[in-house]
Coordinates of C-alpha atoms in Angstrom, one line a residue:
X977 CA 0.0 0.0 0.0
X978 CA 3.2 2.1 0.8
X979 CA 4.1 2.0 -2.7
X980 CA 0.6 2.8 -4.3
X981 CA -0.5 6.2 -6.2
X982 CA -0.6 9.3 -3.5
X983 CA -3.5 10.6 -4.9
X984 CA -6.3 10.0 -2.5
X985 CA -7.3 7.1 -3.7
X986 CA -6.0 4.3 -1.9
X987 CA -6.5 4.4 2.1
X988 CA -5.7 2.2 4.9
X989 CA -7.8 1.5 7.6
X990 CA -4.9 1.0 10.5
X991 CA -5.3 -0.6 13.7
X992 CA -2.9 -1.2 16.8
X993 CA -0.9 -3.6 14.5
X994 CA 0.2 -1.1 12.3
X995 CA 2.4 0.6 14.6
X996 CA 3.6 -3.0 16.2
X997 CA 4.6 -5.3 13.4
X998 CA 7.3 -3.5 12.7
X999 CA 8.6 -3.7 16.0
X1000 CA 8.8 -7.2 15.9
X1001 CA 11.2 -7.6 13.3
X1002 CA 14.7 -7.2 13.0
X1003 CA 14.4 -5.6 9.2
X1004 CA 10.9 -4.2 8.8
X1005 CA 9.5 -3.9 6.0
X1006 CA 7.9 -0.2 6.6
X1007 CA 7.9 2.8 8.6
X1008 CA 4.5 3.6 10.3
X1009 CA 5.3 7.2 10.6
X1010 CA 7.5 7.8 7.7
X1011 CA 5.8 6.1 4.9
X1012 CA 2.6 6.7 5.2
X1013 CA 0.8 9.9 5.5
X1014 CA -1.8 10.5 8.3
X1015 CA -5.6 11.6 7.5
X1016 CA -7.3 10.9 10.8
X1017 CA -7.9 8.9 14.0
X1018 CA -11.9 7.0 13.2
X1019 CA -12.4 5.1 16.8
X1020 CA -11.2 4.5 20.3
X1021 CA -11.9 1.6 22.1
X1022 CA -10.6 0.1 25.1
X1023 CA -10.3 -3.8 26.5
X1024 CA -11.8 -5.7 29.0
X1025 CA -10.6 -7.2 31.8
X1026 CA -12.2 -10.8 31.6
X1027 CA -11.5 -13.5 34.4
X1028 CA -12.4 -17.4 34.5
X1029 CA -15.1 -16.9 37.5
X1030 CA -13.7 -19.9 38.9
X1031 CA -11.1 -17.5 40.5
X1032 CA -13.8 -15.6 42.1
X1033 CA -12.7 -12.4 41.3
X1034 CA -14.7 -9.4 41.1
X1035 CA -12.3 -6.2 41.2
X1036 CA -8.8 -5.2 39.9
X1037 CA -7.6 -5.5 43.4
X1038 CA -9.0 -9.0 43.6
X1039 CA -6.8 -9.7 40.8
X1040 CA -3.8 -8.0 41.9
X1041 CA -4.5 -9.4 46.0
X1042 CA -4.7 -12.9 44.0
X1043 CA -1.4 -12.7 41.9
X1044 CA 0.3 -11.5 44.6
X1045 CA -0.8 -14.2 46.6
X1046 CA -0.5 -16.9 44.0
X1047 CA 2.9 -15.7 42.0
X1048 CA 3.6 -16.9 38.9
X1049 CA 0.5 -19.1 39.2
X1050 CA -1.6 -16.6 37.2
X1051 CA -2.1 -16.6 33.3
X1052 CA -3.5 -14.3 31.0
X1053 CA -4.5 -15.6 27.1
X1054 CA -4.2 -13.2 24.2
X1055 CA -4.7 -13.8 20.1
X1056 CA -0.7 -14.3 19.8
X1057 CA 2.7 -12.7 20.7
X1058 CA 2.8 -9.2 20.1
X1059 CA -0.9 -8.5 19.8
X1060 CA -2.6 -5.2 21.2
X1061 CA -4.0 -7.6 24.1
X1062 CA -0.7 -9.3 24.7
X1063 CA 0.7 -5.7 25.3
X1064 CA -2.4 -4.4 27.5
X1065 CA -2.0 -7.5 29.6
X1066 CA 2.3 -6.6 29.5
X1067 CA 1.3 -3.3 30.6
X1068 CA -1.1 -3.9 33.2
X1069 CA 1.6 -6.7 34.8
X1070 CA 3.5 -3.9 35.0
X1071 CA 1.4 -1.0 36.3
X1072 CA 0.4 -3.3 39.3
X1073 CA 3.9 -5.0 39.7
X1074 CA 2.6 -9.1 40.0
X1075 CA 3.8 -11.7 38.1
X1076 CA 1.5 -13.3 34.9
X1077 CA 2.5 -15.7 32.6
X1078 CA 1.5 -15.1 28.9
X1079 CA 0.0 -17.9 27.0
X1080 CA -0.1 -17.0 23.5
X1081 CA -2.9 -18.4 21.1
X1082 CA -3.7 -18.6 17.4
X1083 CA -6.0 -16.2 17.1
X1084 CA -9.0 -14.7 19.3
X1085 CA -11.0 -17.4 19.1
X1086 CA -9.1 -20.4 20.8
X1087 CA -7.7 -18.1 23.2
X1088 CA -11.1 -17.0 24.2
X1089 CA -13.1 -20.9 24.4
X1090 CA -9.8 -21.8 26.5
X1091 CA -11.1 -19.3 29.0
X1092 CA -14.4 -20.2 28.9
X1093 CA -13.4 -23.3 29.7
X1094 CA -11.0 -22.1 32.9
X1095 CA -8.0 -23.2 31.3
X1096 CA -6.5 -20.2 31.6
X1097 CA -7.3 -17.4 33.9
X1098 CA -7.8 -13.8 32.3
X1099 CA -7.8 -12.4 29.3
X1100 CA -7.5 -8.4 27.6
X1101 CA -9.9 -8.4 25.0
X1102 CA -12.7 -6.5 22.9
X1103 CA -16.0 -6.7 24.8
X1104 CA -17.6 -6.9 21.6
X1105 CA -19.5 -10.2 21.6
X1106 CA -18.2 -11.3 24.6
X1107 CA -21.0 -9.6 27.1
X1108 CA -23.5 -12.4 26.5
X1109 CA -21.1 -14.5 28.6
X1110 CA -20.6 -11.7 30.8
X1111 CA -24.1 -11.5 31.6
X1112 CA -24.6 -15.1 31.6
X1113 CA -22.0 -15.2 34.3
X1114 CA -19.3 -17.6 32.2
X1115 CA -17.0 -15.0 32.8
X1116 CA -16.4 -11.5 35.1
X1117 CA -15.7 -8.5 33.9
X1118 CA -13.8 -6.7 36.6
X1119 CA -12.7 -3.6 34.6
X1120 CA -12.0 -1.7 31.7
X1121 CA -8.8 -0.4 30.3
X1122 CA -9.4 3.3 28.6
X1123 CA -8.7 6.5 30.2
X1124 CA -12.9 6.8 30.8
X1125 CA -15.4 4.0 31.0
X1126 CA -16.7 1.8 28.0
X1127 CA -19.9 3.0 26.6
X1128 CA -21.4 -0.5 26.3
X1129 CA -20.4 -0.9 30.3
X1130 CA -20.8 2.8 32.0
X1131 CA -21.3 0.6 35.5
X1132 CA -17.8 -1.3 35.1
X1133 CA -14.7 1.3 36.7
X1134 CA -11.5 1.5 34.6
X1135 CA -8.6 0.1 35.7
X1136 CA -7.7 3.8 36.4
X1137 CA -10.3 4.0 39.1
X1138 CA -9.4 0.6 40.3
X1139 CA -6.0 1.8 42.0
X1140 CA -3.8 2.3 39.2
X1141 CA -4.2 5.8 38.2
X1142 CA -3.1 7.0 34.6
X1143 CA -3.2 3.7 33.5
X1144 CA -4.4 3.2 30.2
X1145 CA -4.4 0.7 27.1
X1146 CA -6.9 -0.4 24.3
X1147 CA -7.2 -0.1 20.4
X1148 CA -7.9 2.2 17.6
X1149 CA -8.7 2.4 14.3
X1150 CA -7.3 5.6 11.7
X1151 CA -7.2 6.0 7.9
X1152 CA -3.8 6.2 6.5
X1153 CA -2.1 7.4 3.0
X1154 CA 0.2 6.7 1.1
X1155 CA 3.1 9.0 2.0
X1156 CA 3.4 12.3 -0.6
X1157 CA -0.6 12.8 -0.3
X1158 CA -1.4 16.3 -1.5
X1159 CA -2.2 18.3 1.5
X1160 CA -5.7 19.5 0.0
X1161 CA -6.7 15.9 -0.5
X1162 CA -5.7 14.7 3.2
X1163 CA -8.0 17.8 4.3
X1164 CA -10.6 16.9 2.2
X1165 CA -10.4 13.3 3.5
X1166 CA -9.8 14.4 6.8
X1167 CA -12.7 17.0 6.8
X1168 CA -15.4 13.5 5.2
X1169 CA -14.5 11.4 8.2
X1170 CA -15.1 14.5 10.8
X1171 CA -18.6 14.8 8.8
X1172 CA -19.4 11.6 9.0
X1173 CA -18.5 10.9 12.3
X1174 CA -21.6 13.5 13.6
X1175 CA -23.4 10.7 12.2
X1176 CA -25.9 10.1 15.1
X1177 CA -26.4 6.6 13.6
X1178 CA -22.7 6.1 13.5
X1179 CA -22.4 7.3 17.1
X1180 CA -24.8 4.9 18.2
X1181 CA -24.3 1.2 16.6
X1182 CA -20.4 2.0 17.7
X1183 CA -21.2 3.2 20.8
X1184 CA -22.8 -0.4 21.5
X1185 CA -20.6 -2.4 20.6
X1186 CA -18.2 -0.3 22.9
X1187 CA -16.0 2.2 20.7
X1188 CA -15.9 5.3 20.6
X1189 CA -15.9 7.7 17.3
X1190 CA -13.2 10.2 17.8
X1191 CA -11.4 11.9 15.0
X1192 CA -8.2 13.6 14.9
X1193 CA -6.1 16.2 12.8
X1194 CA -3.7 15.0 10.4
X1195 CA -0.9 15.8 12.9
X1196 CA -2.3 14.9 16.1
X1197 CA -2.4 11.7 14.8
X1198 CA 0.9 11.7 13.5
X1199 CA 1.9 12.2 17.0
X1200 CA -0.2 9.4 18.4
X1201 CA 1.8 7.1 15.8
X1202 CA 5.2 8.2 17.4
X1203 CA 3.5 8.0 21.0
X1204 CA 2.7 4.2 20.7
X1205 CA 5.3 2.9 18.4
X1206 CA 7.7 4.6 21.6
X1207 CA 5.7 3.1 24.1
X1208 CA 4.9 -0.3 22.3
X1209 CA 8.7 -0.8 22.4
X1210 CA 9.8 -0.1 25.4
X1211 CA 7.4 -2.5 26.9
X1212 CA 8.6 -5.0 24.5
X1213 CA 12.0 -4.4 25.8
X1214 CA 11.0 -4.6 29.0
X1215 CA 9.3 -7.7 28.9
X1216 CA 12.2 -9.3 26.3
X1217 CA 10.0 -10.5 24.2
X1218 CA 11.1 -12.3 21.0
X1219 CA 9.5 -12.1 18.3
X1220 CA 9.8 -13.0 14.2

């Protein structure tokens, strides 16, 4: 996509991933900031903290009191090494000092059955289809990771208000160019997204299945590139992982 026409006409919807997979090679094969061209941030959305209820936790501080108690002994599932949830549940190890052990999966899918089934303890993930067995009690939700609560959840705390302030970690979604864009045609892209995102209807069917629309400027989300892929790794690095 790098190397396609910088007229306008070829986007890329980026996620989390975008910034990460070239942190886990040794030669990447692009530059998330340099190649590409900005046009705006579409959604927000953070994770939720789900737990086997066979643990019998409730709270963050359940979870940390537990890990603390138990360590090493706790695991946390995510859809593969170097994943936006394998780096929540990193970062959250680290916010509340306890020991996890990461069990990497193929994929959402298996990861998610295997904690259905209490084979492994906790999992970061999307609540989107996932509150059905929140509801139905096959798993607790003990909190969310944004800076402010989940829209589809407004009475589950962050993990913010759960005794580790600042914290913060989830996923977004932006439109990207090709680097060399025109300027006028990234603000007219730019200025469609911010138009549609007033979208009422938009708001809403997003809203429930917990994201939040939230555009950006061309540069602020150049800046949000720089912010994660520096933060993404360092907590790599801290955590030595290995990757391909």
């Amino acid at each position: 996509m790098r190397r396609s026409p910088a007229d306008g006409y070829t986007l890329l919807f980026g996620t989390n991933a975008f910034v990460i997979t070239p942190l886990l090679h040794d030669k990447p094969t692009y530059d998330p900031v340099k190649d590409f061209q900005p046009v705006s941030l579409t959604t927000v959305q953070s994770l939720g903290i789900l737990v086997t209820p066979k643990l019998k936790l409730r709270t963050v501080q359940d979870l940390i009191a537990y890990a603390r108690a138990n360590p090493g002994k706790v695991n946390f599932a995510s859809s593969g090494n170097g994943s936006a949830q394998h780096l929540a549940g990193e970062a959250f190890r680290t916010a509340a000092r306890i020991e996890m052990v990461h069990v990497p999966y193929k994929g959402t899918g298996p990861a998610m059955t295997d904690l259905l089934a209490g084979r492994v303890d906790v999992m970061f993930s999307s609540l989107v289809g996932n509150m059905e067995h929140v509801n139905e009690g096959r798993l607790n939700l003990v909190a969310t990771t944004g800076a402010k609560r989940n829209p589809a959840t407004p009475n589950v705390p962050t993990v913010a208000e759960s005794g580790l302030p600042g914290f913060e970690a989830g996923t977004w979604q932006a439109v990207l160019a090709p680097a060399g864009t025109p300027g006028p045609v990234v603000e007219r892209l730019n200025a469609a997204i911010a138009k549609a995102a007033k979208s009422p209807r938009i708001v809403e069917t997003l809203a429930a299945q917990g994201m939040e629309v939230r555009t950006s400027s061309p540069d602020a989300l150049r800046e949000m590139l720089k912010k994660d892929s520096s933060e993404y790794q360092a907590l790599l690095k801290h955590t030595k992982t290995t990757l391909q």
